[in-house]
mmCIF file with all atom_site columns, C-alpha atoms in Angstrom:
data_model
loop_
_atom_site.group_PDB
_atom_site.id
_atom_site.type_symbol
_atom_site.label_atom_id
_atom_site.label_alt_id
_atom_site.label_comp_id
_atom_site.label_asym_id
_atom_site.label_entity_id
_atom_site.label_seq_id
_atom_site.pdbx_PDB_ins_code
_atom_site.Cartn_x
_atom_site.Cartn_y
_atom_site.Cartn_z
_atom_site.occupancy
_atom_site.B_iso_or_equiv
_atom_site.pdbx_formal_charge
_atom_site.auth_seq_id
_atom_site.auth_comp_id
_atom_site.auth_asym_id
_atom_site.auth_atom_id
_atom_site.pdbx_PDB_model_num
ATOM 1   C CA . MET A 1 1   ? -9.937  7.010   2.510   1.00 0.00 ? 1   MET A CA 1
ATOM 2   C CA . HIS A 1 2   ? -11.877 9.549   0.513   1.00 0.00 ? 2   HIS A CA 1
ATOM 3   C CA . ALA A 1 3   ? -14.463 8.723   -2.108  1.00 0.00 ? 3   ALA A CA 1
ATOM 4   C CA . SER A 1 4   ? -12.922 8.964   -5.571  1.00 0.00 ? 4   SER A CA 1
ATOM 5   C CA . ILE A 1 5   ? -11.640 12.510  -6.023  1.00 0.00 ? 5   ILE A CA 1
ATOM 6   C CA . TYR A 1 6   ? -11.748 12.317  -9.790  1.00 0.00 ? 6   TYR A CA 1
ATOM 7   C CA . THR A 1 7   ? -15.269 12.329  -11.183 1.00 0.00 ? 7   THR A CA 1
ATOM 8   C CA . ILE A 1 8   ? -16.240 9.653   -13.672 1.00 0.00 ? 8   ILE A CA 1
ATOM 9   C CA . ALA A 1 9   ? -16.053 12.318  -16.401 1.00 0.00 ? 9   ALA A CA 1
ATOM 10  C CA . ASP A 1 10  ? -12.486 13.174  -15.307 1.00 0.00 ? 10  ASP A CA 1
ATOM 11  C CA . GLN A 1 11  ? -11.514 9.511   -15.413 1.00 0.00 ? 11  GLN A CA 1
ATOM 12  C CA . GLU A 1 12  ? -13.122 9.053   -18.825 1.00 0.00 ? 12  GLU A CA 1
ATOM 13  C CA . ARG A 1 13  ? -10.934 11.904  -20.120 1.00 0.00 ? 13  ARG A CA 1
ATOM 14  C CA . MET A 1 14  ? -7.855  10.365  -18.512 1.00 0.00 ? 14  MET A CA 1
ATOM 15  C CA . ALA A 1 15  ? -8.639  7.090   -20.287 1.00 0.00 ? 15  ALA A CA 1
ATOM 16  C CA . GLN A 1 16  ? -7.476  8.805   -23.482 1.00 0.00 ? 16  GLN A CA 1
ATOM 17  C CA . ALA A 1 17  ? -3.922  8.893   -22.080 1.00 0.00 ? 17  ALA A CA 1
ATOM 18  C CA . THR A 1 18  ? -3.193  5.487   -23.567 1.00 0.00 ? 18  THR A CA 1
ATOM 19  C CA . ASN A 1 19  ? 0.595   5.863   -23.612 1.00 0.00 ? 19  ASN A CA 1
ATOM 20  C CA . TYR A 1 20  ? 0.638   6.815   -19.930 1.00 0.00 ? 20  TYR A CA 1
ATOM 21  C CA . PHE A 1 21  ? -1.379  3.788   -18.843 1.00 0.00 ? 21  PHE A CA 1
ATOM 22  C CA . ALA A 1 22  ? 0.691   1.513   -21.070 1.00 0.00 ? 22  ALA A CA 1
ATOM 23  C CA . TRP A 1 23  ? 3.801   2.911   -19.351 1.00 0.00 ? 23  TRP A CA 1
ATOM 24  C CA . GLN A 1 24  ? 2.282   2.178   -15.943 1.00 0.00 ? 24  GLN A CA 1
ATOM 25  C CA . GLY A 1 25  ? 1.571   -1.341  -17.146 1.00 0.00 ? 25  GLY A CA 1
ATOM 26  C CA . ARG A 1 26  ? 5.176   -1.916  -18.228 1.00 0.00 ? 26  ARG A CA 1
ATOM 27  C CA . LEU A 1 27  ? 6.397   -0.505  -14.927 1.00 0.00 ? 27  LEU A CA 1
ATOM 28  C CA . VAL A 1 28  ? 4.069   -2.476  -12.657 1.00 0.00 ? 28  VAL A CA 1
ATOM 29  C CA . ALA A 1 29  ? 3.119   -5.729  -14.372 1.00 0.00 ? 29  ALA A CA 1
ATOM 30  C CA . PRO A 1 30  ? 6.464   -7.609  -14.090 1.00 0.00 ? 30  PRO A CA 1
ATOM 31  C CA . ASP A 1 31  ? 6.251   -7.630  -10.285 1.00 0.00 ? 31  ASP A CA 1
ATOM 32  C CA . LEU A 1 32  ? 2.628   -8.719  -9.972  1.00 0.00 ? 32  LEU A CA 1
ATOM 33  C CA . GLY A 1 33  ? 1.426   -12.269 -9.486  1.00 0.00 ? 33  GLY A CA 1
ATOM 34  C CA . GLN A 1 34  ? -1.668  -14.033 -10.780 1.00 0.00 ? 34  GLN A CA 1
ATOM 35  C CA . ARG A 1 35  ? -4.147  -13.101 -8.020  1.00 0.00 ? 35  ARG A CA 1
ATOM 36  C CA . VAL A 1 36  ? -4.039  -9.315  -7.821  1.00 0.00 ? 36  VAL A CA 1
ATOM 37  C CA . ILE A 1 37  ? -5.843  -6.772  -5.641  1.00 0.00 ? 37  ILE A CA 1
ATOM 38  C CA . GLU A 1 38  ? -6.112  -3.300  -7.173  1.00 0.00 ? 38  GLU A CA 1
ATOM 39  C CA . VAL A 1 39  ? -6.756  -0.722  -4.456  1.00 0.00 ? 39  VAL A CA 1
ATOM 40  C CA . GLY A 1 40  ? -8.404  2.432   -5.787  1.00 0.00 ? 40  GLY A CA 1
ATOM 41  C CA . CYS A 1 41  ? -9.459  1.022   -9.163  1.00 0.00 ? 41  CYS A CA 1
ATOM 42  C CA . GLY A 1 42  ? -11.745 3.926   -10.098 1.00 0.00 ? 42  GLY A CA 1
ATOM 43  C CA . ILE A 1 43  ? -13.556 3.177   -13.352 1.00 0.00 ? 43  ILE A CA 1
ATOM 44  C CA . GLY A 1 44  ? -10.845 0.721   -14.410 1.00 0.00 ? 44  GLY A CA 1
ATOM 45  C CA . ASN A 1 45  ? -8.447  2.741   -16.540 1.00 0.00 ? 45  ASN A CA 1
ATOM 46  C CA . PHE A 1 46  ? -5.520  0.681   -15.241 1.00 0.00 ? 46  PHE A CA 1
ATOM 47  C CA . THR A 1 47  ? -7.552  -2.461  -14.491 1.00 0.00 ? 47  THR A CA 1
ATOM 48  C CA . ARG A 1 48  ? -7.508  -3.437  -18.145 1.00 0.00 ? 48  ARG A CA 1
ATOM 49  C CA . MET A 1 49  ? -3.736  -3.900  -17.868 1.00 0.00 ? 49  MET A CA 1
ATOM 50  C CA . LEU A 1 50  ? -4.381  -6.681  -15.334 1.00 0.00 ? 50  LEU A CA 1
ATOM 51  C CA . LEU A 1 51  ? -7.013  -8.708  -17.139 1.00 0.00 ? 51  LEU A CA 1
ATOM 52  C CA . ASP A 1 52  ? -4.542  -11.330 -18.356 1.00 0.00 ? 52  ASP A CA 1
ATOM 53  C CA . ARG A 1 53  ? -4.172  -12.483 -14.722 1.00 0.00 ? 53  ARG A CA 1
ATOM 54  C CA . GLU A 1 54  ? -5.922  -15.423 -13.123 1.00 0.00 ? 54  GLU A CA 1
ATOM 55  C CA . THR A 1 55  ? -7.913  -13.238 -10.690 1.00 0.00 ? 55  THR A CA 1
ATOM 56  C CA . VAL A 1 56  ? -8.306  -9.470  -10.354 1.00 0.00 ? 56  VAL A CA 1
ATOM 57  C CA . LEU A 1 57  ? -9.957  -8.064  -7.219  1.00 0.00 ? 57  LEU A CA 1
ATOM 58  C CA . ALA A 1 58  ? -10.744 -4.408  -7.994  1.00 0.00 ? 58  ALA A CA 1
ATOM 59  C CA . VAL A 1 59  ? -11.544 -2.234  -4.980  1.00 0.00 ? 59  VAL A CA 1
ATOM 60  C CA . ASP A 1 60  ? -12.785 1.336   -4.679  1.00 0.00 ? 60  ASP A CA 1
ATOM 61  C CA . VAL A 1 61  ? -14.776 3.357   -2.136  1.00 0.00 ? 61  VAL A CA 1
ATOM 62  C CA . ASP A 1 62  ? -17.003 4.974   -4.783  1.00 0.00 ? 62  ASP A CA 1
ATOM 63  C CA . PRO A 1 63  ? -20.001 2.775   -5.757  1.00 0.00 ? 63  PRO A CA 1
ATOM 64  C CA . ALA A 1 64  ? -20.527 4.701   -9.014  1.00 0.00 ? 64  ALA A CA 1
ATOM 65  C CA . CYS A 1 65  ? -16.953 4.013   -10.116 1.00 0.00 ? 65  CYS A CA 1
ATOM 66  C CA . VAL A 1 66  ? -17.223 0.322   -9.274  1.00 0.00 ? 66  VAL A CA 1
ATOM 67  C CA . GLU A 1 67  ? -20.478 0.058   -11.215 1.00 0.00 ? 67  GLU A CA 1
ATOM 68  C CA . ARG A 1 68  ? -18.886 1.760   -14.234 1.00 0.00 ? 68  ARG A CA 1
ATOM 69  C CA . LEU A 1 69  ? -15.954 -0.662  -14.046 1.00 0.00 ? 69  LEU A CA 1
ATOM 70  C CA . ARG A 1 70  ? -18.338 -3.613  -13.974 1.00 0.00 ? 70  ARG A CA 1
ATOM 71  C CA . GLN A 1 71  ? -20.093 -2.277  -17.066 1.00 0.00 ? 71  GLN A CA 1
ATOM 72  C CA . ARG A 1 72  ? -16.829 -1.752  -18.944 1.00 0.00 ? 72  ARG A CA 1
ATOM 73  C CA . TYR A 1 73  ? -15.560 -5.274  -18.284 1.00 0.00 ? 73  TYR A CA 1
ATOM 74  C CA . SER A 1 74  ? -18.780 -7.255  -17.941 1.00 0.00 ? 74  SER A CA 1
ATOM 75  C CA . ASN A 1 75  ? -17.374 -10.076 -20.066 1.00 0.00 ? 75  ASN A CA 1
ATOM 76  C CA . GLN A 1 76  ? -14.359 -10.721 -17.812 1.00 0.00 ? 76  GLN A CA 1
ATOM 77  C CA . PRO A 1 77  ? -15.075 -13.689 -15.507 1.00 0.00 ? 77  PRO A CA 1
ATOM 78  C CA . ASN A 1 78  ? -11.704 -13.275 -13.748 1.00 0.00 ? 78  ASN A CA 1
ATOM 79  C CA . LEU A 1 79  ? -12.581 -9.732  -12.575 1.00 0.00 ? 79  LEU A CA 1
ATOM 80  C CA . HIS A 1 80  ? -14.361 -9.206  -9.257  1.00 0.00 ? 80  HIS A CA 1
ATOM 81  C CA . ALA A 1 81  ? -15.161 -5.665  -8.084  1.00 0.00 ? 81  ALA A CA 1
ATOM 82  C CA . PHE A 1 82  ? -15.915 -4.540  -4.535  1.00 0.00 ? 82  PHE A CA 1
ATOM 83  C CA . VAL A 1 83  ? -16.967 -1.319  -2.847  1.00 0.00 ? 83  VAL A CA 1
ATOM 84  C CA . CYS A 1 84  ? -14.807 -1.114  0.264   1.00 0.00 ? 84  CYS A CA 1
ATOM 85  C CA . GLU A 1 85  ? -11.679 0.455   1.685   1.00 0.00 ? 85  GLU A CA 1
ATOM 86  C CA . PRO A 1 86  ? -8.604  -0.949  3.420   1.00 0.00 ? 86  PRO A CA 1
ATOM 87  C CA . ASP A 1 87  ? -9.114  -1.700  7.092   1.00 0.00 ? 87  ASP A CA 1
ATOM 88  C CA . SER A 1 88  ? -12.757 -2.696  6.578   1.00 0.00 ? 88  SER A CA 1
ATOM 89  C CA . ALA A 1 89  ? -14.344 -6.103  7.149   1.00 0.00 ? 89  ALA A CA 1
ATOM 90  C CA . ALA A 1 90  ? -15.172 -6.392  3.448   1.00 0.00 ? 90  ALA A CA 1
ATOM 91  C CA . PHE A 1 91  ? -11.554 -5.752  2.519   1.00 0.00 ? 91  PHE A CA 1
ATOM 92  C CA . SER A 1 92  ? -10.330 -8.290  5.086   1.00 0.00 ? 92  SER A CA 1
ATOM 93  C CA . ASP A 1 93  ? -12.595 -10.856 3.422   1.00 0.00 ? 93  ASP A CA 1
ATOM 94  C CA . LEU A 1 94  ? -10.457 -10.636 0.266   1.00 0.00 ? 94  LEU A CA 1
ATOM 95  C CA . ALA A 1 95  ? -7.952  -12.892 2.033   1.00 0.00 ? 95  ALA A CA 1
ATOM 96  C CA . ARG A 1 96  ? -10.142 -15.855 1.062   1.00 0.00 ? 96  ARG A CA 1
ATOM 97  C CA . TRP A 1 97  ? -8.916  -15.427 -2.542  1.00 0.00 ? 97  TRP A CA 1
ATOM 98  C CA . ARG A 1 98  ? -5.320  -15.914 -1.344  1.00 0.00 ? 98  ARG A CA 1
ATOM 99  C CA . PRO A 1 99  ? -4.040  -12.881 -3.311  1.00 0.00 ? 99  PRO A CA 1
ATOM 100 C CA . ASP A 1 100 ? -0.328  -12.895 -4.110  1.00 0.00 ? 100 ASP A CA 1
ATOM 101 C CA . SER A 1 101 ? 0.017   -9.213  -4.993  1.00 0.00 ? 101 SER A CA 1
ATOM 102 C CA . CYS A 1 102 ? -1.557  -5.811  -4.517  1.00 0.00 ? 102 CYS A CA 1
ATOM 103 C CA . VAL A 1 103 ? -1.225  -2.721  -6.699  1.00 0.00 ? 103 VAL A CA 1
ATOM 104 C CA . CYS A 1 104 ? -2.048  0.767   -5.442  1.00 0.00 ? 104 CYS A CA 1
ATOM 105 C CA . LEU A 1 105 ? -1.426  3.572   -7.923  1.00 0.00 ? 105 LEU A CA 1
ATOM 106 C CA . ASN A 1 106 ? -1.756  7.212   -6.857  1.00 0.00 ? 106 ASN A CA 1
ATOM 107 C CA . VAL A 1 107 ? -4.061  6.324   -3.968  1.00 0.00 ? 107 VAL A CA 1
ATOM 108 C CA . LEU A 1 108 ? -2.001  6.139   -0.762  1.00 0.00 ? 108 LEU A CA 1
ATOM 109 C CA . GLU A 1 109 ? -1.564  9.917   -0.659  1.00 0.00 ? 109 GLU A CA 1
ATOM 110 C CA . HIS A 1 110 ? -5.367  10.267  -0.304  1.00 0.00 ? 110 HIS A CA 1
ATOM 111 C CA . ILE A 1 111 ? -5.424  8.223   2.911   1.00 0.00 ? 111 ILE A CA 1
ATOM 112 C CA . GLU A 1 112 ? -4.758  10.060  6.159   1.00 0.00 ? 112 GLU A CA 1
ATOM 113 C CA . ASP A 1 113 ? -3.460  6.998   8.028   1.00 0.00 ? 113 ASP A CA 1
ATOM 114 C CA . ASP A 1 114 ? -1.305  5.536   5.265   1.00 0.00 ? 114 ASP A CA 1
ATOM 115 C CA . SER A 1 115 ? 0.498   3.200   7.658   1.00 0.00 ? 115 SER A CA 1
ATOM 116 C CA . ARG A 1 116 ? -2.749  1.573   8.738   1.00 0.00 ? 116 ARG A CA 1
ATOM 117 C CA . ALA A 1 117 ? -3.892  1.270   5.122   1.00 0.00 ? 117 ALA A CA 1
ATOM 118 C CA . LEU A 1 118 ? -0.635  -0.386  4.070   1.00 0.00 ? 118 LEU A CA 1
ATOM 119 C CA . GLU A 1 119 ? -0.875  -2.797  7.002   1.00 0.00 ? 119 GLU A CA 1
ATOM 120 C CA . ALA A 1 120 ? -4.406  -3.705  5.898   1.00 0.00 ? 120 ALA A CA 1
ATOM 121 C CA . MET A 1 121 ? -3.198  -4.424  2.357   1.00 0.00 ? 121 MET A CA 1
ATOM 122 C CA . ALA A 1 122 ? -0.413  -6.630  3.643   1.00 0.00 ? 122 ALA A CA 1
ATOM 123 C CA . SER A 1 123 ? -2.723  -8.487  6.027   1.00 0.00 ? 123 SER A CA 1
ATOM 124 C CA . VAL A 1 124 ? -4.826  -10.019 3.241   1.00 0.00 ? 124 VAL A CA 1
ATOM 125 C CA . LEU A 1 125 ? -1.871  -11.197 1.152   1.00 0.00 ? 125 LEU A CA 1
ATOM 126 C CA . VAL A 1 126 ? -0.236  -14.611 1.317   1.00 0.00 ? 126 VAL A CA 1
ATOM 127 C CA . PRO A 1 127 ? 3.329   -14.794 2.696   1.00 0.00 ? 127 PRO A CA 1
ATOM 128 C CA . GLY A 1 128 ? 5.894   -13.726 0.112   1.00 0.00 ? 128 GLY A CA 1
ATOM 129 C CA . ALA A 1 129 ? 3.400   -11.538 -1.759  1.00 0.00 ? 129 ALA A CA 1
ATOM 130 C CA . VAL A 1 130 ? 4.205   -8.032  -3.002  1.00 0.00 ? 130 VAL A CA 1
ATOM 131 C CA . ILE A 1 131 ? 2.617   -4.601  -2.774  1.00 0.00 ? 131 ILE A CA 1
ATOM 132 C CA . VAL A 1 132 ? 3.368   -2.335  -5.729  1.00 0.00 ? 132 VAL A CA 1
ATOM 133 C CA . LEU A 1 133 ? 2.969   1.396   -5.096  1.00 0.00 ? 133 LEU A CA 1
ATOM 134 C CA . LEU A 1 134 ? 3.089   4.558   -7.150  1.00 0.00 ? 134 LEU A CA 1
ATOM 135 C CA . VAL A 1 135 ? 2.859   7.746   -5.091  1.00 0.00 ? 135 VAL A CA 1
ATOM 136 C CA . PRO A 1 136 ? 3.540   11.454  -5.720  1.00 0.00 ? 136 PRO A CA 1
ATOM 137 C CA . ALA A 1 137 ? 7.056   12.543  -4.793  1.00 0.00 ? 137 ALA A CA 1
ATOM 138 C CA . PHE A 1 138 ? 8.679   15.589  -3.167  1.00 0.00 ? 138 PHE A CA 1
ATOM 139 C CA . GLN A 1 139 ? 6.680   17.677  -0.717  1.00 0.00 ? 139 GLN A CA 1
ATOM 140 C CA . ALA A 1 140 ? 8.261   20.744  -2.349  1.00 0.00 ? 140 ALA A CA 1
ATOM 141 C CA . LEU A 1 141 ? 6.004   20.095  -5.350  1.00 0.00 ? 141 LEU A CA 1
ATOM 142 C CA . TYR A 1 142 ? 2.855   20.267  -3.218  1.00 0.00 ? 142 TYR A CA 1
ATOM 143 C CA . GLY A 1 143 ? 0.501   22.902  -4.623  1.00 0.00 ? 143 GLY A CA 1
ATOM 144 C CA . PRO A 1 144 ? -3.129  23.800  -5.318  1.00 0.00 ? 144 PRO A CA 1
ATOM 145 C CA . ILE A 1 145 ? -3.735  20.712  -7.459  1.00 0.00 ? 145 ILE A CA 1
ATOM 146 C CA . ASP A 1 146 ? -2.564  18.442  -4.626  1.00 0.00 ? 146 ASP A CA 1
ATOM 147 C CA . ARG A 1 147 ? -4.744  20.342  -2.181  1.00 0.00 ? 147 ARG A CA 1
ATOM 148 C CA . ASN A 1 148 ? -7.825  20.158  -4.417  1.00 0.00 ? 148 ASN A CA 1
ATOM 149 C CA . LEU A 1 149 ? -7.243  16.435  -4.912  1.00 0.00 ? 149 LEU A CA 1
ATOM 150 C CA . CYS A 1 150 ? -7.138  16.009  -1.116  1.00 0.00 ? 150 CYS A CA 1
ATOM 151 C CA . HIS A 1 151 ? -3.547  14.782  -1.069  1.00 0.00 ? 151 HIS A CA 1
ATOM 152 C CA . TYR A 1 152 ? -2.383  14.529  2.525   1.00 0.00 ? 152 TYR A CA 1
ATOM 153 C CA . ARG A 1 153 ? 1.238   14.431  1.450   1.00 0.00 ? 153 ARG A CA 1
ATOM 154 C CA . ARG A 1 154 ? 3.840   13.816  -1.207  1.00 0.00 ? 154 ARG A CA 1
ATOM 155 C CA . TYR A 1 155 ? 6.579   11.290  -0.392  1.00 0.00 ? 155 TYR A CA 1
ATOM 156 C CA . SER A 1 156 ? 10.351  11.238  -0.189  1.00 0.00 ? 156 SER A CA 1
ATOM 157 C CA . ARG A 1 157 ? 12.369  8.052   -0.547  1.00 0.00 ? 157 ARG A CA 1
ATOM 158 C CA . ASN A 1 158 ? 13.116  8.116   3.177   1.00 0.00 ? 158 ASN A CA 1
ATOM 159 C CA . ALA A 1 159 ? 9.471   8.630   4.117   1.00 0.00 ? 159 ALA A CA 1
ATOM 160 C CA . LEU A 1 160 ? 8.295   5.722   1.980   1.00 0.00 ? 160 LEU A CA 1
ATOM 161 C CA . ALA A 1 161 ? 11.143  3.510   3.198   1.00 0.00 ? 161 ALA A CA 1
ATOM 162 C CA . GLY A 1 162 ? 10.197  4.336   6.804   1.00 0.00 ? 162 GLY A CA 1
ATOM 163 C CA . LEU A 1 163 ? 6.559   3.500   6.101   1.00 0.00 ? 163 LEU A CA 1
ATOM 164 C CA . ALA A 1 164 ? 7.555   0.125   4.666   1.00 0.00 ? 164 ALA A CA 1
ATOM 165 C CA . HIS A 1 165 ? 9.801   -0.579  7.655   1.00 0.00 ? 165 HIS A CA 1
ATOM 166 C CA . ARG A 1 166 ? 7.050   0.246   10.166  1.00 0.00 ? 166 ARG A CA 1
ATOM 167 C CA . THR A 1 167 ? 4.691   -2.058  8.299   1.00 0.00 ? 167 THR A CA 1
ATOM 168 C CA . GLY A 1 168 ? 7.174   -4.934  8.331   1.00 0.00 ? 168 GLY A CA 1
ATOM 169 C CA . LEU A 1 169 ? 7.646   -4.987  4.558   1.00 0.00 ? 169 LEU A CA 1
ATOM 170 C CA . ARG A 1 170 ? 10.950  -5.510  2.751   1.00 0.00 ? 170 ARG A CA 1
ATOM 171 C CA . ILE A 1 171 ? 11.861  -3.021  0.024   1.00 0.00 ? 171 ILE A CA 1
ATOM 172 C CA . GLU A 1 172 ? 12.716  -4.678  -3.282  1.00 0.00 ? 172 GLU A CA 1
ATOM 173 C CA . LYS A 1 173 ? 12.502  -1.609  -5.519  1.00 0.00 ? 173 LYS A CA 1
ATOM 174 C CA . LEU A 1 174 ? 12.302  2.074   -4.671  1.00 0.00 ? 174 LEU A CA 1
ATOM 175 C CA . HIS A 1 175 ? 13.029  4.722   -7.283  1.00 0.00 ? 175 HIS A CA 1
ATOM 176 C CA . TYR A 1 176 ? 11.698  7.884   -8.844  1.00 0.00 ? 176 TYR A CA 1
ATOM 177 C CA . VAL A 1 177 ? 9.829   8.020   -12.134 1.00 0.00 ? 177 VAL A CA 1
ATOM 178 C CA . ASN A 1 178 ? 8.716   10.780  -14.513 1.00 0.00 ? 178 ASN A CA 1
ATOM 179 C CA . ALA A 1 179 ? 11.564  13.282  -14.374 1.00 0.00 ? 179 ALA A CA 1
ATOM 180 C CA . VAL A 1 180 ? 9.925   15.609  -16.918 1.00 0.00 ? 180 VAL A CA 1
ATOM 181 C CA . GLY A 1 181 ? 6.717   15.611  -14.875 1.00 0.00 ? 181 GLY A CA 1
ATOM 182 C CA . PHE A 1 182 ? 8.718   16.913  -11.898 1.00 0.00 ? 182 PHE A CA 1
ATOM 183 C CA . PHE A 1 183 ? 9.287   20.225  -13.673 1.00 0.00 ? 183 PHE A CA 1
ATOM 184 C CA . GLY A 1 184 ? 5.768   20.391  -15.069 1.00 0.00 ? 184 GLY A CA 1
ATOM 185 C CA . TRP A 1 185 ? 4.211   19.834  -11.649 1.00 0.00 ? 185 TRP A CA 1
ATOM 186 C CA . TRP A 1 186 ? 6.510   22.427  -10.026 1.00 0.00 ? 186 TRP A CA 1
ATOM 187 C CA . ILE A 1 187 ? 5.572   25.041  -12.646 1.00 0.00 ? 187 ILE A CA 1
ATOM 188 C CA . ASN A 1 188 ? 1.865   24.297  -12.216 1.00 0.00 ? 188 ASN A CA 1
ATOM 189 C CA . ALA A 1 189 ? 2.187   24.497  -8.419  1.00 0.00 ? 189 ALA A CA 1
ATOM 190 C CA . HIS A 1 190 ? 4.478   27.491  -7.959  1.00 0.00 ? 190 HIS A CA 1
ATOM 191 C CA . VAL A 1 191 ? 4.392   29.574  -11.142 1.00 0.00 ? 191 VAL A CA 1
ATOM 192 C CA . PHE A 1 192 ? 0.900   29.265  -12.598 1.00 0.00 ? 192 PHE A CA 1
ATOM 193 C CA . ARG A 1 193 ? -0.710  28.171  -9.306  1.00 0.00 ? 193 ARG A CA 1
ATOM 194 C CA . ARG A 1 194 ? -3.082  25.967  -11.283 1.00 0.00 ? 194 ARG A CA 1
ATOM 195 C CA . GLU A 1 195 ? -6.094  24.592  -9.421  1.00 0.00 ? 195 GLU A CA 1
ATOM 196 C CA . ALA A 1 196 ? -6.563  21.587  -11.733 1.00 0.00 ? 196 ALA A CA 1
ATOM 197 C CA . GLN A 1 197 ? -4.659  19.617  -14.311 1.00 0.00 ? 197 GLN A CA 1
ATOM 198 C CA . SER A 1 198 ? -4.966  20.932  -17.849 1.00 0.00 ? 198 SER A CA 1
ATOM 199 C CA . GLU A 1 199 ? -6.501  18.505  -20.332 1.00 0.00 ? 199 GLU A CA 1
ATOM 200 C CA . HIS A 1 200 ? -4.243  20.039  -22.997 1.00 0.00 ? 200 HIS A CA 1
ATOM 201 C CA . GLN A 1 201 ? -1.148  19.405  -20.849 1.00 0.00 ? 201 GLN A CA 1
ATOM 202 C CA . ILE A 1 202 ? -2.187  15.815  -20.249 1.00 0.00 ? 202 ILE A CA 1
ATOM 203 C CA . ARG A 1 203 ? -2.663  15.243  -23.988 1.00 0.00 ? 203 ARG A CA 1
ATOM 204 C CA . ILE A 1 204 ? 0.705   16.767  -24.934 1.00 0.00 ? 204 ILE A CA 1
ATOM 205 C CA . PHE A 1 205 ? 2.488   14.854  -22.164 1.00 0.00 ? 205 PHE A CA 1
ATOM 206 C CA . ASP A 1 206 ? 0.908   11.559  -23.220 1.00 0.00 ? 206 ASP A CA 1
ATOM 207 C CA . ARG A 1 207 ? 1.599   11.930  -26.933 1.00 0.00 ? 207 ARG A CA 1
ATOM 208 C CA . CYS A 1 208 ? 4.913   13.769  -27.006 1.00 0.00 ? 208 CYS A CA 1
ATOM 209 C CA . VAL A 1 209 ? 6.763   12.992  -23.766 1.00 0.00 ? 209 VAL A CA 1
ATOM 210 C CA . VAL A 1 210 ? 5.736   9.557   -22.461 1.00 0.00 ? 210 VAL A CA 1
ATOM 211 C CA . PRO A 1 211 ? 6.864   7.479   -25.490 1.00 0.00 ? 211 PRO A CA 1
ATOM 212 C CA . TRP A 1 212 ? 10.534  8.507   -25.314 1.00 0.00 ? 212 TRP A CA 1
ATOM 213 C CA . MET A 1 213 ? 10.825  9.231   -21.586 1.00 0.00 ? 213 MET A CA 1
ATOM 214 C CA . SER A 1 214 ? 9.405   5.855   -20.572 1.00 0.00 ? 214 SER A CA 1
ATOM 215 C CA . ARG A 1 215 ? 12.043  4.111   -22.674 1.00 0.00 ? 215 ARG A CA 1
ATOM 216 C CA . LEU A 1 216 ? 14.886  6.168   -21.248 1.00 0.00 ? 216 LEU A CA 1
ATOM 217 C CA . GLU A 1 217 ? 13.752  5.624   -17.664 1.00 0.00 ? 217 GLU A CA 1
ATOM 218 C CA . ALA A 1 218 ? 13.436  1.874   -18.268 1.00 0.00 ? 218 ALA A CA 1
ATOM 219 C CA . ILE A 1 219 ? 17.182  1.878   -18.990 1.00 0.00 ? 219 ILE A CA 1
ATOM 220 C CA . ALA A 1 220 ? 18.187  4.172   -16.113 1.00 0.00 ? 220 ALA A CA 1
ATOM 221 C CA . PRO A 1 221 ? 15.701  5.350   -13.454 1.00 0.00 ? 221 PRO A CA 1
ATOM 222 C CA . PRO A 1 222 ? 16.155  9.072   -12.769 1.00 0.00 ? 222 PRO A CA 1
ATOM 223 C CA . GLY A 1 223 ? 17.499  10.565  -9.533  1.00 0.00 ? 223 GLY A CA 1
ATOM 224 C CA . PHE A 1 224 ? 14.308  12.585  -9.109  1.00 0.00 ? 224 PHE A CA 1
ATOM 225 C CA . GLY A 1 225 ? 10.802  12.564  -10.502 1.00 0.00 ? 225 GLY A CA 1
ATOM 226 C CA . GLN A 1 226 ? 7.170   13.507  -10.092 1.00 0.00 ? 226 GLN A CA 1
ATOM 227 C CA . SER A 1 227 ? 6.431   10.106  -8.555  1.00 0.00 ? 227 SER A CA 1
ATOM 228 C CA . LEU A 1 228 ? 7.987   7.299   -6.519  1.00 0.00 ? 228 LEU A CA 1
ATOM 229 C CA . PHE A 1 229 ? 7.674   3.644   -7.519  1.00 0.00 ? 229 PHE A CA 1
ATOM 230 C CA . ALA A 1 230 ? 8.053   0.927   -4.900  1.00 0.00 ? 230 ALA A CA 1
ATOM 231 C CA . VAL A 1 231 ? 7.822   -2.850  -4.693  1.00 0.00 ? 231 VAL A CA 1
ATOM 232 C CA . LEU A 1 232 ? 7.434   -4.081  -1.123  1.00 0.00 ? 232 LEU A CA 1
ATOM 233 C CA . ARG A 1 233 ? 7.646   -7.763  -0.157  1.00 0.00 ? 233 ARG A CA 1
ATOM 234 C CA . LYS A 1 234 ? 5.643   -9.340  2.659   1.00 0.00 ? 234 LYS A CA 1
ATOM 235 C CA . PRO A 1 235 ? 7.774   -11.759 4.711   1.00 0.00 ? 235 PRO A CA 1
#
């Protein structure tokens, strides 16, 4: 697993996308338990959505990000932050907390051996626990931004279902999200050939698109999208 691809400054700018993170919270939170591992926490932009839980175990490979997270939430006794990666001894030690859920948002695509990483996540969870994933969808959307972010892949439904099956996890939910983002990412990748996400695009998307699209997709998940959402159950 790579060190955090987004710099702290990048993540601080992303923190302004309040509607987007609130949407992620509404999407993810209902399936999580009370003792949650967050894999790839960064500086904690999504972590704050978890702080109503009994225990939050925030994990990242970048020490600077973990330190920034600790500073941001220094008054949260239920939050414990660790510098480690899946398939490490330190990560395996998280089993002592008896976590009942794991959330991994836009991280799995950065890991070369995603099967091994998913197995490591499952190994520290109690029986019956869930892993909640959000990953980029459709390899046809792969472009310079993906490459610069060190994405090994984008996922199809079949690819993610096969990964879950090989890991021994049962699929409870698997659907696309962010239909509008599908077109935006394709244009950035294949028309403008952008090398990085535009801060202006992010701001417009967060303020003008997310509020109505998130409500529509909560009623009826789209048949395609920029990302795939999955809830996987450990036997």
